[in-house]
């Protein structure tokens, strides 16, 4: 069964550094999402992406965040200048239609 | 925006008993309600979902009910097994917005 994959599984970075989190969505899916989950808390929506553009973003997704689909398979989340409060598990998800979303294994981001 | 409330936050049952988790939502435009199971350190896994044109859906030992008038939906797990132990999240979304709003999660512990 096809799955969403993410790399790296764990990223440690210093405050102020840029990070890029990578995702490979399921191949026939057209909608892509990023969510984050701070340890022990609920999953929070960041951004959705369809047809090479952002379709929706949350208040969390401010100017320090950006997303890109650089080629036909990867979907990336960039955080320009990381803050301590960006430490969280970041999940990529994809869906064939705008409904059943399948999540990747996540990237644990630790900002020190 | 949408707000999803989930309770209880923790639930402990004996193996073989039933478990019920309840969620309420605020946005009457929401029409899609998935449930995710998350084991420790793993990705949220879609286990069942329901759309607003259906009142109940079953898949083996799990069922979901939806009351659109009252804006609440519930997950029912029958004949619980130790491997059902996990955190369960409800979510709400709509086909227009695509973002999912998650509840705060229920930690289910099934005692053997």
mmCIF file of N, CA and C in Angstrom, chain A:
data_model
loop_
_atom_site.group_PDB
_atom_site.id
_atom_site.type_symbol
_atom_site.label_atom_id
_atom_site.label_comp_id
_atom_site.label_asym_id
_atom_site.label_seq_id
_atom_site.Cartn_x
_atom_site.Cartn_y
_atom_site.Cartn_z
ATOM 1 N N UNK A 1 0.845 -1.200 0.000
ATOM 2 C CA UNK A 1 0.000 0.000 0.000
ATOM 3 C C UNK A 1 0.876 1.244 0.000
ATOM 4 N N UNK A 2 0.637 2.184 -0.918
ATOM 5 C CA UNK A 2 1.475 3.382 -0.976
ATOM 6 C C UNK A 2 1.339 4.223 0.289
ATOM 7 N N UNK A 3 2.434 4.849 0.688
ATOM 8 C CA UNK A 3 2.431 5.680 1.891
ATOM 9 C C UNK A 3 3.135 7.000 1.612
ATOM 10 N N UNK A 4 2.797 7.993 2.378
ATOM 11 C CA UNK A 4 3.518 9.261 2.363
ATOM 12 C C UNK A 4 4.840 9.058 3.109
ATOM 13 N N UNK A 5 5.928 9.554 2.554
ATOM 14 C CA UNK A 5 7.215 9.450 3.234
ATOM 15 C C UNK A 5 7.742 10.849 3.536
ATOM 16 N N UNK A 6 8.555 10.939 4.594
ATOM 17 C CA UNK A 6 9.120 12.227 5.004
ATOM 18 C C UNK A 6 10.575 12.040 5.404
ATOM 19 N N UNK A 7 11.374 13.055 5.097
ATOM 20 C CA UNK A 7 12.768 13.068 5.544
ATOM 21 C C UNK A 7 13.151 14.478 5.982
ATOM 22 N N UNK A 8 14.046 14.626 6.973
ATOM 23 C CA UNK A 8 14.562 13.542 7.799
ATOM 24 C C UNK A 8 13.549 13.144 8.851
ATOM 25 N N UNK A 9 13.819 12.098 9.607
ATOM 26 C CA UNK A 9 12.901 11.719 10.684
ATOM 27 C C UNK A 9 13.097 12.628 11.889
ATOM 28 N N UNK A 10 14.310 13.118 12.061
ATOM 29 C CA UNK A 10 14.599 14.019 13.175
ATOM 30 C C UNK A 10 15.600 15.068 12.701
ATOM 31 N N UNK A 11 15.308 16.325 12.992
ATOM 32 C CA UNK A 11 16.177 17.430 12.604
ATOM 33 C C UNK A 11 16.435 18.295 13.826
ATOM 34 N N UNK A 12 17.689 18.484 14.133
ATOM 35 C CA UNK A 12 18.064 19.383 15.227
ATOM 36 C C UNK A 12 18.724 20.607 14.609
ATOM 37 N N UNK A 13 18.288 21.793 15.014
ATOM 38 C CA UNK A 13 18.829 23.008 14.436
ATOM 39 C C UNK A 13 18.941 24.078 15.506
ATOM 40 N N UNK A 14 19.786 25.046 15.239
ATOM 41 C CA UNK A 14 19.930 26.149 16.199
ATOM 42 C C UNK A 14 18.939 27.257 15.831
ATOM 43 N N UNK A 15 18.511 27.963 16.835
ATOM 44 C CA UNK A 15 17.606 29.094 16.664
ATOM 45 C C UNK A 15 18.163 30.051 15.616
ATOM 46 N N UNK A 16 17.288 30.486 14.711
ATOM 47 C CA UNK A 16 17.707 31.420 13.674
ATOM 48 C C UNK A 16 18.135 30.758 12.376
ATOM 49 N N UNK A 17 18.346 29.440 12.414
ATOM 50 C CA UNK A 17 18.749 28.726 11.200
ATOM 51 C C UNK A 17 17.540 28.378 10.343
ATOM 52 N N UNK A 18 17.794 28.145 9.084
ATOM 53 C CA UNK A 18 16.746 27.718 8.151
ATOM 54 C C UNK A 18 16.709 26.199 8.093
ATOM 55 N N UNK A 19 15.514 25.661 8.008
ATOM 56 C CA UNK A 19 15.376 24.216 7.819
ATOM 57 C C UNK A 19 14.422 23.943 6.670
ATOM 58 N N UNK A 20 14.655 22.842 6.004
ATOM 59 C CA UNK A 20 13.752 22.373 4.956
ATOM 60 C C UNK A 20 13.333 20.947 5.289
ATOM 61 N N UNK A 21 12.042 20.770 5.397
ATOM 62 C CA UNK A 21 11.494 19.447 5.656
ATOM 63 C C UNK A 21 10.920 18.921 4.346
ATOM 64 N N UNK A 22 11.195 17.637 4.094
ATOM 65 C CA UNK A 22 10.818 17.068 2.796
ATOM 66 C C UNK A 22 9.766 15.982 2.920
ATOM 67 N N UNK A 23 8.947 15.913 1.895
ATOM 68 C CA UNK A 23 7.837 14.961 1.881
ATOM 69 C C UNK A 23 7.701 14.436 0.456
ATOM 70 N N UNK A 24 7.382 13.146 0.368
ATOM 71 C CA UNK A 24 6.985 12.587 -0.921
ATOM 72 C C UNK A 24 5.556 12.090 -0.762
ATOM 73 N N UNK A 25 4.591 12.815 -1.327
ATOM 74 C CA UNK A 25 3.191 12.392 -1.202
ATOM 75 C C UNK A 25 2.921 11.113 -1.999
ATOM 76 N N UNK A 26 1.764 10.530 -1.777
ATOM 77 C CA UNK A 26 1.338 9.367 -2.556
ATOM 78 C C UNK A 26 1.179 9.808 -4.008
ATOM 79 N N UNK A 27 1.630 8.985 -4.939
ATOM 80 C CA UNK A 27 1.908 9.442 -6.299
ATOM 81 C C UNK A 27 0.696 9.980 -7.059
ATOM 82 N N UNK A 28 -0.494 9.470 -6.855
ATOM 83 C CA UNK A 28 -1.634 9.967 -7.629
ATOM 84 C C UNK A 28 -2.445 11.006 -6.871
ATOM 85 N N UNK A 29 -1.913 11.457 -5.728
ATOM 86 C CA UNK A 29 -2.620 12.461 -4.952
ATOM 87 C C UNK A 29 -2.324 13.858 -5.471
ATOM 88 N N UNK A 30 -3.329 14.720 -5.349
ATOM 89 C CA UNK A 30 -3.216 16.058 -5.913
ATOM 90 C C UNK A 30 -3.193 17.157 -4.854
ATOM 91 N N UNK A 31 -3.626 16.815 -3.633
ATOM 92 C CA UNK A 31 -3.702 17.808 -2.562
ATOM 93 C C UNK A 31 -2.647 17.463 -1.518
ATOM 94 N N UNK A 32 -1.941 18.474 -1.066
ATOM 95 C CA UNK A 32 -0.859 18.261 -0.114
ATOM 96 C C UNK A 32 -1.023 19.215 1.062
ATOM 97 N N UNK A 33 -0.604 18.744 2.230
ATOM 98 C CA UNK A 33 -0.827 19.501 3.462
ATOM 99 C C UNK A 33 0.386 19.389 4.365
ATOM 100 N N UNK A 34 0.555 20.411 5.194
ATOM 101 C CA UNK A 34 1.472 20.320 6.320
ATOM 102 C C UNK A 34 0.689 20.606 7.591
ATOM 103 N N UNK A 35 0.939 19.778 8.593
ATOM 104 C CA UNK A 35 0.388 19.947 9.940
ATOM 105 C C UNK A 35 1.552 19.884 10.917
ATOM 106 N N UNK A 36 1.328 20.404 12.100
ATOM 107 C CA UNK A 36 2.336 20.214 13.130
ATOM 108 C C UNK A 36 1.659 19.764 14.422
ATOM 109 N N UNK A 37 2.439 19.112 15.255
ATOM 110 C CA UNK A 37 1.943 18.627 16.543
ATOM 111 C C UNK A 37 3.017 18.886 17.584
ATOM 112 N N UNK A 38 2.762 19.861 18.449
ATOM 113 C CA UNK A 38 3.653 20.086 19.580
ATOM 114 C C UNK A 38 3.456 18.934 20.555
ATOM 115 N N UNK A 39 4.537 18.518 21.199
ATOM 116 C CA UNK A 39 4.518 17.313 22.027
ATOM 117 C C UNK A 39 3.330 17.290 22.984
ATOM 118 N N UNK A 40 2.521 16.250 22.889
ATOM 119 C CA UNK A 40 1.402 16.049 23.795
ATOM 120 C C UNK A 40 0.158 16.847 23.461
ATOM 121 N N UNK A 41 0.197 17.556 22.334
ATOM 122 C CA UNK A 41 -0.947 18.407 21.990
ATOM 123 C C UNK A 41 -1.638 17.916 20.718
ATOM 124 N N UNK A 42 -2.631 18.656 20.291
ATOM 125 C CA UNK A 42 -3.402 18.253 19.118
ATOM 126 C C UNK A 42 -2.639 18.554 17.839
ATOM 127 N N UNK A 43 -3.076 17.933 16.780
ATOM 128 C CA UNK A 43 -2.523 18.207 15.457
ATOM 129 C C UNK A 43 -3.112 19.527 14.950
ATOM 130 N N UNK A 44 -2.226 20.404 14.436
ATOM 131 C CA UNK A 44 -2.677 21.725 13.978
ATOM 132 C C UNK A 44 -2.371 21.901 12.489
ATOM 133 N N UNK A 45 -3.324 22.411 11.768
ATOM 134 C CA UNK A 45 -3.172 22.655 10.332
ATOM 135 C C UNK A 45 -2.240 23.835 10.093
ATOM 136 N N UNK A 46 -1.349 23.688 9.117
ATOM 137 C CA UNK A 46 -0.487 24.797 8.709
ATOM 138 C C UNK A 46 -0.897 25.330 7.337
ATOM 139 N N UNK A 47 -0.907 24.443 6.336
ATOM 140 C CA UNK A 47 -1.087 24.914 4.971
ATOM 141 C C UNK A 47 -1.557 23.780 4.076
ATOM 142 N N UNK A 48 -2.336 24.127 3.055
ATOM 143 C CA UNK A 48 -2.700 23.157 2.026
ATOM 144 C C UNK A 48 -2.264 23.688 0.665
ATOM 145 N N UNK A 49 -2.043 22.776 -0.258
ATOM 146 C CA UNK A 49 -1.401 23.117 -1.533
ATOM 147 C C UNK A 49 -2.051 22.295 -2.623
ATOM 148 N N UNK A 50 -2.455 22.990 -3.680
ATOM 149 C CA UNK A 50 -3.096 22.291 -4.791
ATOM 150 C C UNK A 50 -2.790 23.033 -6.072
ATOM 151 N N UNK A 51 -2.504 22.311 -7.111
ATOM 152 C CA UNK A 51 -2.267 22.909 -8.429
ATOM 153 C C UNK A 51 -1.160 23.969 -8.354
ATOM 154 N N UNK A 52 -0.105 23.619 -7.623
ATOM 155 C CA UNK A 52 1.090 24.464 -7.519
ATOM 156 C C UNK A 52 0.876 25.791 -6.816
ATOM 157 N N UNK A 53 -0.148 25.857 -5.999
ATOM 158 C CA UNK A 53 -0.283 27.067 -5.200
ATOM 159 C C UNK A 53 -0.943 26.755 -3.869
ATOM 160 N N UNK A 54 -0.732 27.650 -2.910
ATOM 161 C CA UNK A 54 -1.344 27.500 -1.594
ATOM 162 C C UNK A 54 -2.842 27.718 -1.737
ATOM 163 N N UNK A 55 -3.628 26.770 -1.211
ATOM 164 C CA UNK A 55 -5.077 26.925 -1.266
ATOM 165 C C UNK A 55 -5.636 27.443 0.053
ATOM 166 N N UNK A 56 -4.945 27.173 1.148
ATOM 167 C CA UNK A 56 -5.362 27.685 2.444
ATOM 168 C C UNK A 56 -4.173 27.656 3.383
ATOM 169 N N UNK A 57 -4.132 28.619 4.304
ATOM 170 C CA UNK A 57 -3.102 28.593 5.337
ATOM 171 C C UNK A 57 -3.686 29.073 6.647
ATOM 172 N N UNK A 58 -3.081 28.612 7.742
ATOM 173 C CA UNK A 58 -3.563 28.991 9.058
ATOM 174 C C UNK A 58 -2.765 30.196 9.555
ATOM 175 N N UNK A 59 -3.192 30.687 10.724
ATOM 176 C CA UNK A 59 -2.490 31.827 11.342
ATOM 177 C C UNK A 59 -1.061 31.463 11.720
ATOM 178 N N UNK A 60 -0.819 30.178 11.957
ATOM 179 C CA UNK A 60 0.533 29.736 12.319
ATOM 180 C C UNK A 60 1.487 29.950 11.147
ATOM 181 N N UNK A 61 0.989 29.784 9.949
ATOM 182 C CA UNK A 61 1.807 29.820 8.727
ATOM 183 C C UNK A 61 2.087 31.277 8.366
ATOM 184 N N UNK A 62 3.066 31.862 9.072
ATOM 185 C CA UNK A 62 3.377 33.267 8.820
ATOM 186 C C UNK A 62 4.525 33.375 7.808
ATOM 187 N N UNK A 63 5.090 34.568 7.684
ATOM 188 C CA UNK A 63 6.067 34.831 6.622
ATOM 189 C C UNK A 63 7.352 34.011 6.744
ATOM 190 N N UNK A 64 7.590 33.401 7.884
ATOM 191 C CA UNK A 64 8.811 32.608 8.006
ATOM 192 C C UNK A 64 8.648 31.214 7.388
ATOM 193 N N UNK A 65 7.412 30.853 7.040
ATOM 194 C CA UNK A 65 7.142 29.552 6.440
ATOM 195 C C UNK A 65 6.932 29.700 4.936
ATOM 196 N N UNK A 66 7.338 28.701 4.191
ATOM 197 C CA UNK A 66 7.004 28.645 2.775
ATOM 198 C C UNK A 66 6.937 27.178 2.352
ATOM 199 N N UNK A 67 6.196 26.920 1.303
ATOM 200 C CA UNK A 67 6.087 25.570 0.765
ATOM 201 C C UNK A 67 6.397 25.607 -0.723
ATOM 202 N N UNK A 68 6.840 24.444 -1.188
ATOM 203 C CA UNK A 68 7.213 24.353 -2.592
ATOM 204 C C UNK A 68 7.048 22.920 -3.060
ATOM 205 N N UNK A 69 6.717 22.793 -4.343
ATOM 206 C CA UNK A 69 6.743 21.480 -4.976
ATOM 207 C C UNK A 69 7.793 21.586 -6.083
ATOM 208 N N UNK A 70 9.051 21.324 -5.731
ATOM 209 C CA UNK A 70 10.146 21.613 -6.666
ATOM 210 C C UNK A 70 10.190 20.701 -7.888
ATOM 211 N N UNK A 71 9.561 19.526 -7.773
ATOM 212 C CA UNK A 71 9.536 18.605 -8.906
ATOM 213 C C UNK A 71 8.247 17.807 -8.823
ATOM 214 N N UNK A 72 8.144 16.747 -9.604
ATOM 215 C CA UNK A 72 6.892 16.007 -9.652
ATOM 216 C C UNK A 72 6.615 15.109 -8.468
ATOM 217 N N UNK A 73 7.594 15.006 -7.546
ATOM 218 C CA UNK A 73 7.357 14.077 -6.443
ATOM 219 C C UNK A 73 7.522 14.690 -5.058
ATOM 220 N N UNK A 74 8.358 15.695 -4.894
ATOM 221 C CA UNK A 74 8.630 16.229 -3.564
ATOM 222 C C UNK A 74 7.743 17.417 -3.214
ATOM 223 N N UNK A 75 7.504 17.545 -1.930
ATOM 224 C CA UNK A 75 6.745 18.690 -1.397
ATOM 225 C C UNK A 75 7.507 19.127 -0.150
ATOM 226 N N UNK A 76 7.920 20.400 -0.112
ATOM 227 C CA UNK A 76 8.799 20.818 0.982
ATOM 228 C C UNK A 76 8.181 21.924 1.807
ATOM 229 N N UNK A 77 8.577 21.946 3.077
ATOM 230 C CA UNK A 77 8.226 23.033 3.998
ATOM 231 C C UNK A 77 9.530 23.669 4.447
ATOM 232 N N UNK A 78 9.649 24.972 4.235
ATOM 233 C CA UNK A 78 10.848 25.688 4.674
ATOM 234 C C UNK A 78 10.476 26.618 5.812
ATOM 235 N N UNK A 79 11.291 26.580 6.841
ATOM 236 C CA UNK A 79 11.171 27.548 7.935
ATOM 237 C C UNK A 79 12.425 28.394 7.878
ATOM 238 N N UNK A 80 12.254 29.694 7.637
ATOM 239 C CA UNK A 80 13.394 30.554 7.311
ATOM 240 C C UNK A 80 14.300 30.813 8.500
ATOM 241 N N UNK A 81 13.766 31.175 9.612
ATOM 242 C CA UNK A 81 14.550 31.529 10.782
ATOM 243 C C UNK A 81 13.875 30.892 11.987
ATOM 244 N N UNK A 82 14.332 29.714 12.342
ATOM 245 C CA UNK A 82 13.618 28.929 13.347
ATOM 246 C C UNK A 82 13.659 29.572 14.733
ATOM 247 N N UNK A 83 12.559 29.355 15.456
ATOM 248 C CA UNK A 83 12.439 29.813 16.840
ATOM 249 C C UNK A 83 12.272 28.597 17.728
ATOM 250 N N UNK A 84 12.503 28.789 19.023
ATOM 251 C CA UNK A 84 12.347 27.674 19.955
ATOM 252 C C UNK A 84 10.950 27.066 19.861
ATOM 253 N N UNK A 85 9.946 27.935 19.699
ATOM 254 C CA UNK A 85 8.561 27.454 19.673
ATOM 255 C C UNK A 85 8.185 26.724 18.387
ATOM 256 N N UNK A 86 9.100 26.663 17.433
ATOM 257 C CA UNK A 86 8.863 25.855 16.234
ATOM 258 C C UNK A 86 9.146 24.380 16.484
ATOM 259 N N UNK A 87 9.706 24.065 17.629
ATOM 260 C CA UNK A 87 9.974 22.662 17.955
ATOM 261 C C UNK A 87 8.658 21.897 18.015
ATOM 262 N N UNK A 88 8.548 20.865 17.203
ATOM 263 C CA UNK A 88 7.296 20.103 17.084
ATOM 264 C C UNK A 88 7.542 18.950 16.134
ATOM 265 N N UNK A 89 6.534 18.087 16.018
ATOM 266 C CA UNK A 89 6.516 17.071 14.967
ATOM 267 C C UNK A 89 5.760 17.671 13.797
ATOM 268 N N UNK A 90 6.369 17.632 12.629
ATOM 269 C CA UNK A 90 5.734 18.158 11.431
ATOM 270 C C UNK A 90 5.301 16.994 10.540
ATOM 271 N N UNK A 91 4.013 16.969 10.261
ATOM 272 C CA UNK A 91 3.453 15.914 9.431
ATOM 273 C C UNK A 91 3.066 16.473 8.061
ATOM 274 N N UNK A 92 3.448 15.750 7.047
ATOM 275 C CA UNK A 92 2.953 15.991 5.700
ATOM 276 C C UNK A 92 1.783 15.038 5.481
ATOM 277 N N UNK A 93 0.795 15.470 4.713
ATOM 278 C CA UNK A 93 -0.321 14.605 4.357
ATOM 279 C C UNK A 93 -0.681 14.848 2.896
ATOM 280 N N UNK A 94 -1.327 13.861 2.303
ATOM 281 C CA UNK A 94 -1.787 14.058 0.933
ATOM 282 C C UNK A 94 -3.139 13.390 0.763
ATOM 283 N N UNK A 95 -3.882 13.855 -0.231
ATOM 284 C CA UNK A 95 -5.176 13.258 -0.525
ATOM 285 C C UNK A 95 -5.427 13.298 -2.012
ATOM 286 N N UNK A 96 -6.185 12.286 -2.439
ATOM 287 C CA UNK A 96 -6.538 12.207 -3.855
ATOM 288 C C UNK A 96 -7.604 13.246 -4.168
ATOM 289 N N UNK A 97 -8.568 13.359 -3.277
ATOM 290 C CA UNK A 97 -9.539 14.432 -3.365
ATOM 291 C C UNK A 97 -9.369 15.256 -2.094
ATOM 292 N N UNK A 98 -10.189 16.243 -1.901
ATOM 293 C CA UNK A 98 -10.055 17.086 -0.714
ATOM 294 C C UNK A 98 -10.754 16.456 0.480
ATOM 295 N N UNK A 99 -10.468 15.188 0.767
ATOM 296 C CA UNK A 99 -11.118 14.511 1.875
ATOM 297 C C UNK A 99 -10.165 13.592 2.613
ATOM 298 N N UNK A 100 -10.066 12.343 2.235
ATOM 299 C CA UNK A 100 -9.254 11.393 2.999
ATOM 300 C C UNK A 100 -7.786 11.770 2.915
ATOM 301 N N UNK A 101 -7.287 12.248 4.036
ATOM 302 C CA UNK A 101 -5.904 12.679 4.088
ATOM 303 C C UNK A 101 -5.073 11.598 4.765
ATOM 304 N N UNK A 102 -3.977 11.250 4.134
ATOM 305 C CA UNK A 102 -3.080 10.227 4.655
ATOM 306 C C UNK A 102 -1.790 10.898 5.083
ATOM 307 N N UNK A 103 -1.386 10.582 6.307
ATOM 308 C CA UNK A 103 -0.263 11.262 6.921
ATOM 309 C C UNK A 103 1.044 10.499 6.739
ATOM 310 N N UNK A 104 2.115 11.265 6.642
ATOM 311 C CA UNK A 104 3.449 10.683 6.664
ATOM 312 C C UNK A 104 3.894 10.405 8.091
ATOM 313 N N UNK A 105 5.093 9.825 8.265
ATOM 314 C CA UNK A 105 5.573 9.450 9.602
ATOM 315 C C UNK A 105 6.048 10.629 10.436
ATOM 316 N N UNK A 106 6.193 11.784 9.822
ATOM 317 C CA UNK A 106 6.564 12.982 10.558
ATOM 318 C C UNK A 106 8.058 13.237 10.604
ATOM 319 N N UNK A 107 8.397 14.513 10.796
ATOM 320 C CA UNK A 107 9.768 14.940 11.084
ATOM 321 C C UNK A 107 9.743 15.643 12.426
ATOM 322 N N UNK A 108 10.540 15.113 13.358
ATOM 323 C CA UNK A 108 10.633 15.785 14.659
ATOM 324 C C UNK A 108 11.669 16.893 14.550
ATOM 325 N N UNK A 109 11.236 18.131 14.689
ATOM 326 C CA UNK A 109 12.132 19.283 14.636
ATOM 327 C C UNK A 109 12.418 19.764 16.048
ATOM 328 N N UNK A 110 13.671 19.811 16.375
ATOM 329 C CA UNK A 110 14.116 20.320 17.672
ATOM 330 C C UNK A 110 14.954 21.561 17.433
ATOM 331 N N UNK A 111 14.510 22.681 17.975
ATOM 332 C CA UNK A 111 15.243 23.936 17.845
ATOM 333 C C UNK A 111 15.899 24.243 19.183
ATOM 334 N N UNK A 112 17.220 24.418 19.149
ATOM 335 C CA UNK A 112 17.945 24.647 20.410
ATOM 336 C C UNK A 112 18.458 26.091 20.497
#
